[in-house]
Amino acid sequence: MDCIIPGTNLKVLAKALQALAKIGDELFMEAKTEGLSFITLNSSKTVCARFNLLDTFFSSYEMNQDDSNEVISCKIHMKIFLPLFKGNLEKKLEYFKIEYITDSDLITFKMKYKCDDIVMVHKLRLMDTETLSIGVVTNSGCSNVSASSSFYSQLLSMFNLTDDEVTFEITPEKVVARNYCLGTPCRPKMMRTQINLNSTEFLSYQITKTTSINFSLKPFRTLVHFAETFTLDVDFNFEIGGKPLSIILKNPTFEVSFIVATLDPYSDTNSSVATVSSSNKVASNKKPSETENWQSGDFSKESSFRDLMRQVENDKERLDDVIPKSPESPRSKKVKMVFGRCFDPTFSETVLGDVLAPNSDSE
């Protein structure tokens, strides 16, 4: 494999690698005749992020004749590859070249600078070869929702940065986004957030089945941030909760797809690909309903504060009867005067010692 990326496209590659680094620590590289792919998985194997750079993304893209019908794959650690893309490379470099020979332990990166014809060569050692099989097609879902990146960015701004998950309750008329699940106890110091999105607010809205999908916010935030940098539309492709959700970005020269594991929080049985998190387990299998309001929590009962204060006073009186009070600490009757000498009626010169010189003033 021998490919050259022009300097004008290096910003896309750098932002793509920064997004992938937020998901996983290992980077898979797959070269095909139609382009080069960068893939990573998170530690729990619930998120797969893929950046496909099409052949039009490169100024030169060549495959060896022996490997033209095969997929060339290798794996490299993200920590040794990402430092190569620090700074504004699109302003410094003329091109970025990737060279790799099948079954080699090294991969070569050549960086041609615009000034002084400097070519910097980096040879990085690869990790052990591993076959990566996803088994999920990004457009296999029967429902599809699309909106602009700014639309999803405004949606994410409604949630706290501490929120780890989001639940989409999807109907043919609207999408209700929540940071909690109906019927579950509210966590302490948690602010419940609910946003209603009408179908007319989306660029395209095709829903074949009403469902609820719960998934992680971290990959969603990462993808929306990348999409907003290059003003790309964000497509959701899914079927039902418990099956993988595909989030897709498309550009004439590259494509991005995040496959995220989901679960249906209101279903008795969750899919095996659902995110393995203890907080995802719902104590109640209560179905969402339109009649349920936000006043169902214990924190919103009428006169709860007055009843609570009365209960505290009763408990305090009961404790006073059972547990005797501690004896008061003895108080000293002596008062220390910091400037006590200022209040003395007389003053003795012997306190100051011998007089070495008389007063200059007669008074």
GROMACS .gro file of C-alpha atoms in nm:
model
  363
    1MET     CA    1   0.000   0.000   0.000
    2ASP     CA    2   0.126   0.343  -0.096
    3CYS     CA    3  -0.094   0.652  -0.054
    4ILE     CA    4  -0.041   1.029  -0.036
    5ILE     CA    5  -0.272   1.267   0.151
    6PRO     CA    6  -0.248   1.632   0.039
    7GLY     CA    7  -0.191   1.899   0.300
    8THR     CA    8  -0.540   2.045   0.251
    9ASN     CA    9  -0.698   1.720   0.379
   10LEU     CA   10  -0.476   1.674   0.681
   11LYS     CA   11  -0.715   1.865   0.907
   12VAL     CA   12  -0.982   1.603   0.841
   13LEU     CA   13  -0.740   1.321   0.920
   14ALA     CA   14  -0.614   1.489   1.238
   15LYS     CA   15  -0.968   1.555   1.367
   16ALA     CA   16  -1.069   1.200   1.279
   17LEU     CA   17  -0.781   1.050   1.477
   18GLN     CA   18  -0.854   1.276   1.774
   19ALA     CA   19  -1.214   1.153   1.772
   20LEU     CA   20  -1.104   0.791   1.749
   21ALA     CA   21  -0.864   0.839   2.040
   22LYS     CA   22  -1.159   0.933   2.262
   23ILE     CA   23  -1.317   0.594   2.191
   24GLY     CA   24  -1.035   0.337   2.197
   25ASP     CA   25  -0.663   0.287   2.252
   26GLU     CA   26  -0.591   0.061   1.953
   27LEU     CA   27  -0.620   0.170   1.591
   28PHE     CA   28  -0.696  -0.076   1.312
   29MET     CA   29  -0.603   0.021   0.957
   30GLU     CA   30  -0.770  -0.156   0.665
   31ALA     CA   31  -0.673  -0.082   0.305
   32LYS     CA   32  -0.901  -0.179   0.017
   33THR     CA   33  -0.913  -0.083  -0.348
   34GLU     CA   34  -1.182   0.179  -0.273
   35GLY     CA   35  -0.997   0.347   0.013
   36LEU     CA   36  -0.837   0.334   0.358
   37SER     CA   37  -1.027   0.281   0.686
   38PHE     CA   38  -0.933   0.368   1.044
   39ILE     CA   39  -1.127   0.167   1.304
   40THR     CA   40  -1.126   0.148   1.682
   41LEU     CA   41  -1.327  -0.020   1.958
   42ASN     CA   42  -1.384   0.086   2.316
   43SER     CA   43  -1.268  -0.136   2.601
   44SER     CA   44  -1.611  -0.294   2.658
   45LYS     CA   45  -1.664  -0.360   2.283
   46THR     CA   46  -1.992  -0.166   2.284
   47VAL     CA   47  -1.884   0.111   2.045
   48CYS     CA   48  -1.717   0.072   1.706
   49ALA     CA   49  -1.595   0.389   1.532
   50ARG     CA   50  -1.494   0.379   1.165
   51PHE     CA   51  -1.353   0.650   0.936
   52ASN     CA   52  -1.349   0.554   0.570
   53LEU     CA   53  -1.123   0.768   0.352
   54LEU     CA   54  -1.228   0.716  -0.010
   55ASP     CA   55  -0.975   0.704  -0.292
   56THR     CA   56  -1.079   1.060  -0.390
   57PHE     CA   57  -0.951   1.177  -0.051
   58PHE     CA   58  -0.593   1.099  -0.161
   59SER     CA   59  -0.385   1.265  -0.426
   60SER     CA   60  -0.233   0.921  -0.494
   61TYR     CA   61  -0.363   0.581  -0.381
   62GLU     CA   62  -0.200   0.259  -0.494
   63MET     CA   63  -0.231  -0.103  -0.391
   64ASN     CA   64   0.023  -0.374  -0.467
   65GLN     CA   65  -0.076  -0.602  -0.751
   66ASP     CA   66  -0.057  -0.908  -0.528
   67ASP     CA   67  -0.287  -0.747  -0.273
   68SER     CA   68  -0.534  -0.580  -0.508
   69ASN     CA   69  -0.802  -0.840  -0.432
   70GLU     CA   70  -0.737  -0.860  -0.058
   71VAL     CA   71  -0.782  -0.643   0.246
   72ILE     CA   72  -0.455  -0.521   0.394
   73SER     CA   73  -0.492  -0.481   0.769
   74CYS     CA   74  -0.261  -0.383   1.053
   75LYS     CA   75  -0.292  -0.254   1.406
   76ILE     CA   76  -0.106   0.025   1.581
   77HIS     CA   77  -0.126   0.177   1.926
   78MET     CA   78  -0.302   0.512   1.933
   79LYS     CA   79  -0.050   0.674   2.172
   80ILE     CA   80   0.242   0.643   1.929
   81PHE     CA   81   0.045   0.744   1.620
   82LEU     CA   82  -0.155   1.043   1.746
   83PRO     CA   83   0.145   1.269   1.835
   84LEU     CA   84   0.233   1.292   1.465
   85PHE     CA   85  -0.074   1.509   1.407
   86LYS     CA   86  -0.022   1.786   1.659
   87GLY     CA   87  -0.046   2.144   1.537
   88ASN     CA   88  -0.187   2.289   1.215
   89LEU     CA   89  -0.036   2.040   0.974
   90GLU     CA   90  -0.245   2.160   0.681
   91LYS     CA   91  -0.046   2.487   0.695
   92LYS     CA   92   0.295   2.324   0.744
   93LEU     CA   93   0.292   2.011   0.529
   94GLU     CA   94   0.276   1.970   0.155
   95TYR     CA   95   0.166   1.607   0.183
   96PHE     CA   96   0.153   1.309   0.419
   97LYS     CA   97   0.255   0.970   0.279
   98ILE     CA   98   0.175   0.622   0.415
   99GLU     CA   99   0.378   0.318   0.310
  100TYR     CA  100   0.312  -0.036   0.423
  101ILE     CA  101   0.422  -0.377   0.297
  102THR     CA  102   0.205  -0.677   0.376
  103ASP     CA  103   0.316  -0.883   0.679
  104SER     CA  104   0.571  -0.620   0.777
  105ASP     CA  105   0.630  -0.527   1.141
  106LEU     CA  106   0.674  -0.158   1.060
  107ILE     CA  107   0.468   0.110   0.890
  108THR     CA  108   0.631   0.421   0.741
  109PHE     CA  109   0.493   0.776   0.747
  110LYS     CA  110   0.662   1.051   0.547
  111MET     CA  111   0.584   1.416   0.613
  112LYS     CA  112   0.690   1.663   0.342
  113TYR     CA  113   0.714   2.019   0.475
  114LYS     CA  114   0.649   2.321   0.255
  115CYS     CA  115   0.961   2.508   0.358
  116ASP     CA  116   1.318   2.396   0.282
  117ASP     CA  117   1.203   2.070   0.121
  118ILE     CA  118   1.227   1.885   0.452
  119VAL     CA  119   1.096   1.527   0.458
  120MET     CA  120   1.052   1.373   0.802
  121VAL     CA  121   1.029   0.993   0.812
  122HIS     CA  122   0.860   0.806   1.098
  123LYS     CA  123   0.880   0.428   1.122
  124LEU     CA  124   0.642   0.293   1.383
  125ARG     CA  125   0.622  -0.065   1.505
  126LEU     CA  126   0.290  -0.242   1.464
  127MET     CA  127   0.105  -0.452   1.715
  128ASP     CA  128   0.021  -0.818   1.665
  129THR     CA  129  -0.211  -0.872   1.371
  130GLU     CA  130  -0.572  -0.930   1.472
  131THR     CA  131  -0.873  -0.998   1.253
  132LEU     CA  132  -1.153  -0.749   1.313
  133SER     CA  133  -1.509  -0.856   1.235
  134ILE     CA  134  -1.799  -0.623   1.315
  135GLY     CA  135  -2.090  -0.813   1.163
  136VAL     CA  136  -2.322  -0.510   1.160
  137VAL     CA  137  -2.428  -0.320   0.848
  138THR     CA  138  -2.473   0.052   0.908
  139ASN     CA  139  -2.790   0.083   0.696
  140SER     CA  140  -2.962  -0.236   0.811
  141GLY     CA  141  -3.216  -0.059   1.032
  142CYS     CA  142  -3.573   0.002   0.921
  143SER     CA  143  -3.596   0.351   1.071
  144ASN     CA  144  -3.391   0.657   0.978
  145VAL     CA  145  -3.369   1.005   1.130
  146SER     CA  146  -3.149   1.286   0.999
  147ALA     CA  147  -3.069   1.637   1.125
  148SER     CA  148  -2.793   1.894   1.104
  149SER     CA  149  -2.494   1.886   1.336
  150SER     CA  150  -2.595   2.221   1.491
  151PHE     CA  151  -2.936   2.074   1.575
  152TYR     CA  152  -2.780   1.788   1.770
  153SER     CA  153  -2.526   2.023   1.927
  154GLN     CA  154  -2.808   2.233   2.071
  155LEU     CA  155  -2.974   1.915   2.194
  156LEU     CA  156  -2.659   1.804   2.376
  157SER     CA  157  -2.622   2.145   2.538
  158MET     CA  158  -2.948   2.077   2.723
  159PHE     CA  159  -2.787   1.787   2.910
  160ASN     CA  160  -2.527   1.805   3.184
  161LEU     CA  161  -2.173   1.695   3.110
  162THR     CA  162  -2.209   1.445   3.394
  163ASP     CA  163  -2.491   1.263   3.214
  164ASP     CA  164  -2.359   0.933   3.082
  165GLU     CA  165  -2.662   0.803   2.896
  166VAL     CA  166  -2.966   0.926   2.709
  167THR     CA  167  -3.298   0.761   2.630
  168PHE     CA  168  -3.481   0.834   2.305
  169GLU     CA  169  -3.851   0.747   2.308
  170ILE     CA  170  -3.935   0.745   1.938
  171THR     CA  171  -4.282   0.758   1.784
  172PRO     CA  172  -4.397   0.845   1.430
  173GLU     CA  173  -4.482   1.196   1.553
  174LYS     CA  174  -4.196   1.295   1.779
  175VAL     CA  175  -3.881   1.203   1.975
  176VAL     CA  176  -3.864   1.250   2.352
  177ALA     CA  177  -3.505   1.270   2.480
  178ARG     CA  178  -3.451   1.206   2.851
  179ASN     CA  179  -3.151   1.163   3.077
  180TYR     CA  180  -3.351   0.923   3.295
  181CYS     CA  181  -3.591   0.630   3.255
  182LEU     CA  182  -3.952   0.648   3.365
  183GLY     CA  183  -4.030   0.439   3.669
  184THR     CA  184  -3.675   0.434   3.806
  185PRO     CA  185  -3.572   0.609   4.128
  186CYS     CA  186  -3.408   0.946   4.084
  187ARG     CA  187  -3.039   0.967   4.173
  188PRO     CA  188  -2.939   1.217   4.443
  189LYS     CA  189  -2.858   1.567   4.316
  190MET     CA  190  -2.969   1.472   3.965
  191MET     CA  191  -3.148   1.724   3.747
  192ARG     CA  192  -3.404   1.554   3.525
  193THR     CA  193  -3.401   1.674   3.165
  194GLN     CA  194  -3.670   1.607   2.906
  195ILE     CA  195  -3.676   1.749   2.553
  196ASN     CA  196  -3.960   1.701   2.303
  197LEU     CA  197  -3.856   1.706   1.937
  198ASN     CA  198  -4.129   1.715   1.673
  199SER     CA  199  -4.080   1.521   1.352
  200THR     CA  200  -4.092   1.846   1.151
  201GLU     CA  201  -3.770   1.966   1.316
  202PHE     CA  202  -3.564   1.695   1.142
  203LEU     CA  203  -3.434   1.700   0.787
  204SER     CA  204  -3.577   1.352   0.731
  205TYR     CA  205  -3.791   1.141   0.962
  206GLN     CA  206  -3.886   0.784   0.872
  207ILE     CA  207  -4.011   0.572   1.163
  208THR     CA  208  -4.166   0.230   1.106
  209LYS     CA  209  -4.198   0.117   1.468
  210THR     CA  210  -4.240   0.291   1.802
  211THR     CA  211  -3.948   0.208   2.031
  212SER     CA  212  -3.725   0.331   2.314
  213ILE     CA  213  -3.346   0.335   2.278
  214ASN     CA  214  -3.096   0.391   2.556
  215PHE     CA  215  -2.730   0.448   2.462
  216SER     CA  216  -2.410   0.615   2.580
  217LEU     CA  217  -2.364   0.989   2.533
  218LYS     CA  218  -1.983   0.984   2.503
  219PRO     CA  219  -1.957   0.854   2.141
  220PHE     CA  220  -2.254   1.071   2.045
  221ARG     CA  221  -2.084   1.386   2.177
  222THR     CA  222  -1.761   1.291   1.998
  223LEU     CA  223  -1.931   1.241   1.663
  224VAL     CA  224  -2.143   1.556   1.685
  225HIS     CA  225  -1.834   1.764   1.766
  226PHE     CA  226  -1.656   1.625   1.458
  227ALA     CA  227  -1.963   1.680   1.240
  228GLU     CA  228  -2.000   2.040   1.357
  229THR     CA  229  -1.637   2.113   1.265
  230PHE     CA  230  -1.705   2.027   0.901
  231THR     CA  231  -2.080   2.117   0.892
  232LEU     CA  232  -2.205   1.765   0.823
  233ASP     CA  233  -2.552   1.619   0.869
  234VAL     CA  234  -2.593   1.340   1.123
  235ASP     CA  235  -2.802   1.033   1.031
  236PHE     CA  236  -2.948   0.783   1.279
  237ASN     CA  237  -3.021   0.434   1.150
  238PHE     CA  238  -3.182   0.185   1.390
  239GLU     CA  239  -3.450  -0.077   1.437
  240ILE     CA  240  -3.552  -0.121   1.802
  241GLY     CA  241  -3.394  -0.078   2.144
  242GLY     CA  242  -3.154  -0.362   2.219
  243LYS     CA  243  -3.014  -0.372   1.865
  244PRO     CA  244  -2.714  -0.168   1.744
  245LEU     CA  245  -2.761   0.197   1.654
  246SER     CA  246  -2.568   0.340   1.358
  247ILE     CA  247  -2.475   0.710   1.353
  248ILE     CA  248  -2.349   0.809   1.008
  249LEU     CA  249  -2.176   1.112   0.850
  250LYS     CA  250  -2.118   1.141   0.475
  251ASN     CA  251  -1.891   1.357   0.266
  252PRO     CA  252  -1.788   1.320  -0.101
  253THR     CA  253  -1.436   1.217   0.005
  254PHE     CA  254  -1.492   1.035   0.336
  255GLU     CA  255  -1.755   0.861   0.545
  256VAL     CA  256  -1.788   0.821   0.922
  257SER     CA  257  -1.994   0.561   1.106
  258PHE     CA  258  -2.030   0.490   1.478
  259ILE     CA  259  -2.201   0.164   1.573
  260VAL     CA  260  -2.327   0.192   1.932
  261ALA     CA  261  -2.481  -0.081   2.146
  262THR     CA  262  -2.826   0.002   2.286
  263LEU     CA  263  -3.092  -0.141   2.513
  264ASP     CA  264  -3.464  -0.097   2.564
  265PRO     CA  265  -3.497   0.023   2.926
  266TYR     CA  266  -3.866  -0.075   2.941
  267SER     CA  267  -3.823  -0.431   2.815
  268ASP     CA  268  -3.795  -0.741   3.034
  269THR     CA  269  -3.519  -0.889   2.817
  270ASN     CA  270  -3.226  -0.683   2.696
  271SER     CA  271  -3.010  -0.764   2.398
  272SER     CA  272  -2.668  -0.921   2.443
  273VAL     CA  273  -2.510  -0.621   2.268
  274ALA     CA  274  -2.650  -0.376   2.521
  275THR     CA  275  -2.404  -0.169   2.720
  276VAL     CA  276  -2.289  -0.355   3.028
  277SER     CA  277  -2.346  -0.099   3.299
  278SER     CA  278  -2.510  -0.155   3.636
  279SER     CA  279  -2.687   0.180   3.607
  280ASN     CA  280  -2.868   0.056   3.295
  281LYS     CA  281  -3.062  -0.212   3.486
  282VAL     CA  282  -3.415  -0.086   3.547
  283ALA     CA  283  -3.584  -0.183   3.871
  284SER     CA  284  -3.931  -0.148   3.724
  285ASN     CA  285  -4.058  -0.261   3.387
  286LYS     CA  286  -4.305   0.022   3.369
  287LYS     CA  287  -4.391   0.134   3.019
  288PRO     CA  288  -4.366   0.504   2.933
  289SER     CA  289  -4.697   0.680   2.910
  290GLU     CA  290  -4.813   1.023   2.814
  291THR     CA  291  -5.000   1.067   3.145
  292GLU     CA  292  -4.691   1.032   3.364
  293ASN     CA  293  -4.562   1.370   3.474
  294TRP     CA  294  -4.252   1.499   3.646
  295GLN     CA  295  -4.429   1.527   3.982
  296SER     CA  296  -4.409   1.153   4.043
  297GLY     CA  297  -4.089   1.172   4.246
  298ASP     CA  298  -4.075   1.188   4.624
  299PHE     CA  299  -3.916   1.532   4.606
  300SER     CA  300  -4.236   1.697   4.472
  301LYS     CA  301  -4.499   1.601   4.734
  302GLU     CA  302  -4.706   1.890   4.871
  303SER     CA  303  -4.606   2.024   5.212
  304SER     CA  304  -4.315   1.781   5.217
  305PHE     CA  305  -4.076   2.043   5.350
  306ARG     CA  306  -4.309   2.138   5.640
  307ASP     CA  307  -4.366   1.772   5.729
  308LEU     CA  308  -3.995   1.705   5.713
  309MET     CA  309  -3.914   1.990   5.954
  310ARG     CA  310  -4.184   1.870   6.196
  311GLN     CA  311  -4.041   1.520   6.183
  312VAL     CA  312  -3.691   1.651   6.253
  313GLU     CA  313  -3.813   1.841   6.561
  314ASN     CA  314  -3.991   1.531   6.695
  315ASP     CA  315  -3.680   1.320   6.644
  316LYS     CA  316  -3.470   1.581   6.822
  317GLU     CA  317  -3.702   1.580   7.127
  318ARG     CA  318  -3.699   1.201   7.134
  319LEU     CA  319  -3.321   1.192   7.126
  320ASP     CA  320  -3.298   1.447   7.409
  321ASP     CA  321  -3.506   1.215   7.630
  322VAL     CA  322  -3.297   0.908   7.557
  323ILE     CA  323  -2.944   1.046   7.542
  324PRO     CA  324  -2.834   1.281   7.822
  325LYS     CA  325  -2.662   1.602   7.729
  326SER     CA  326  -2.287   1.627   7.766
  327PRO     CA  327  -2.165   1.840   8.060
  328GLU     CA  328  -2.059   2.189   7.974
  329SER     CA  329  -1.687   2.260   7.968
  330PRO     CA  330  -1.562   2.473   8.264
  331ARG     CA  331  -1.514   2.837   8.180
  332SER     CA  332  -1.226   3.041   8.322
  333LYS     CA  333  -1.316   3.354   8.511
  334LYS     CA  334  -0.985   3.520   8.432
  335VAL     CA  335  -0.991   3.755   8.137
  336LYS     CA  336  -0.668   3.809   7.951
  337MET     CA  337  -0.607   4.174   7.871
  338VAL     CA  338  -0.391   4.212   7.565
  339PHE     CA  339  -0.334   4.584   7.625
  340GLY     CA  340  -0.358   4.563   8.001
  341ARG     CA  341  -0.074   4.808   8.070
  342CYS     CA  342  -0.263   5.083   7.890
  343PHE     CA  343  -0.524   5.078   8.167
  344ASP     CA  344  -0.280   5.086   8.464
  345PRO     CA  345  -0.328   5.402   8.682
  346THR     CA  346   0.044   5.453   8.733
  347PHE     CA  347   0.356   5.376   8.539
  348SER     CA  348   0.702   5.301   8.683
  349GLU     CA  349   1.012   5.397   8.492
  350THR     CA  350   1.200   5.102   8.638
  351VAL     CA  351   1.010   4.881   8.402
  352LEU     CA  352   1.206   5.027   8.113
  353GLY     CA  353   1.544   4.986   8.283
  354ASP     CA  354   1.821   5.249   8.310
  355VAL     CA  355   1.775   5.589   8.142
  356LEU     CA  356   2.062   5.638   7.900
  357ALA     CA  357   1.967   5.993   7.788
  358PRO     CA  358   1.736   6.265   7.931
  359ASN     CA  359   1.422   6.377   7.753
  360SER     CA  360   1.480   6.643   7.490
  361ASP     CA  361   1.148   6.807   7.558
  362SER     CA  362   1.095   6.989   7.886
  363GLU     CA  363   0.738   6.871   7.902
   0.00000   0.00000   0.00000
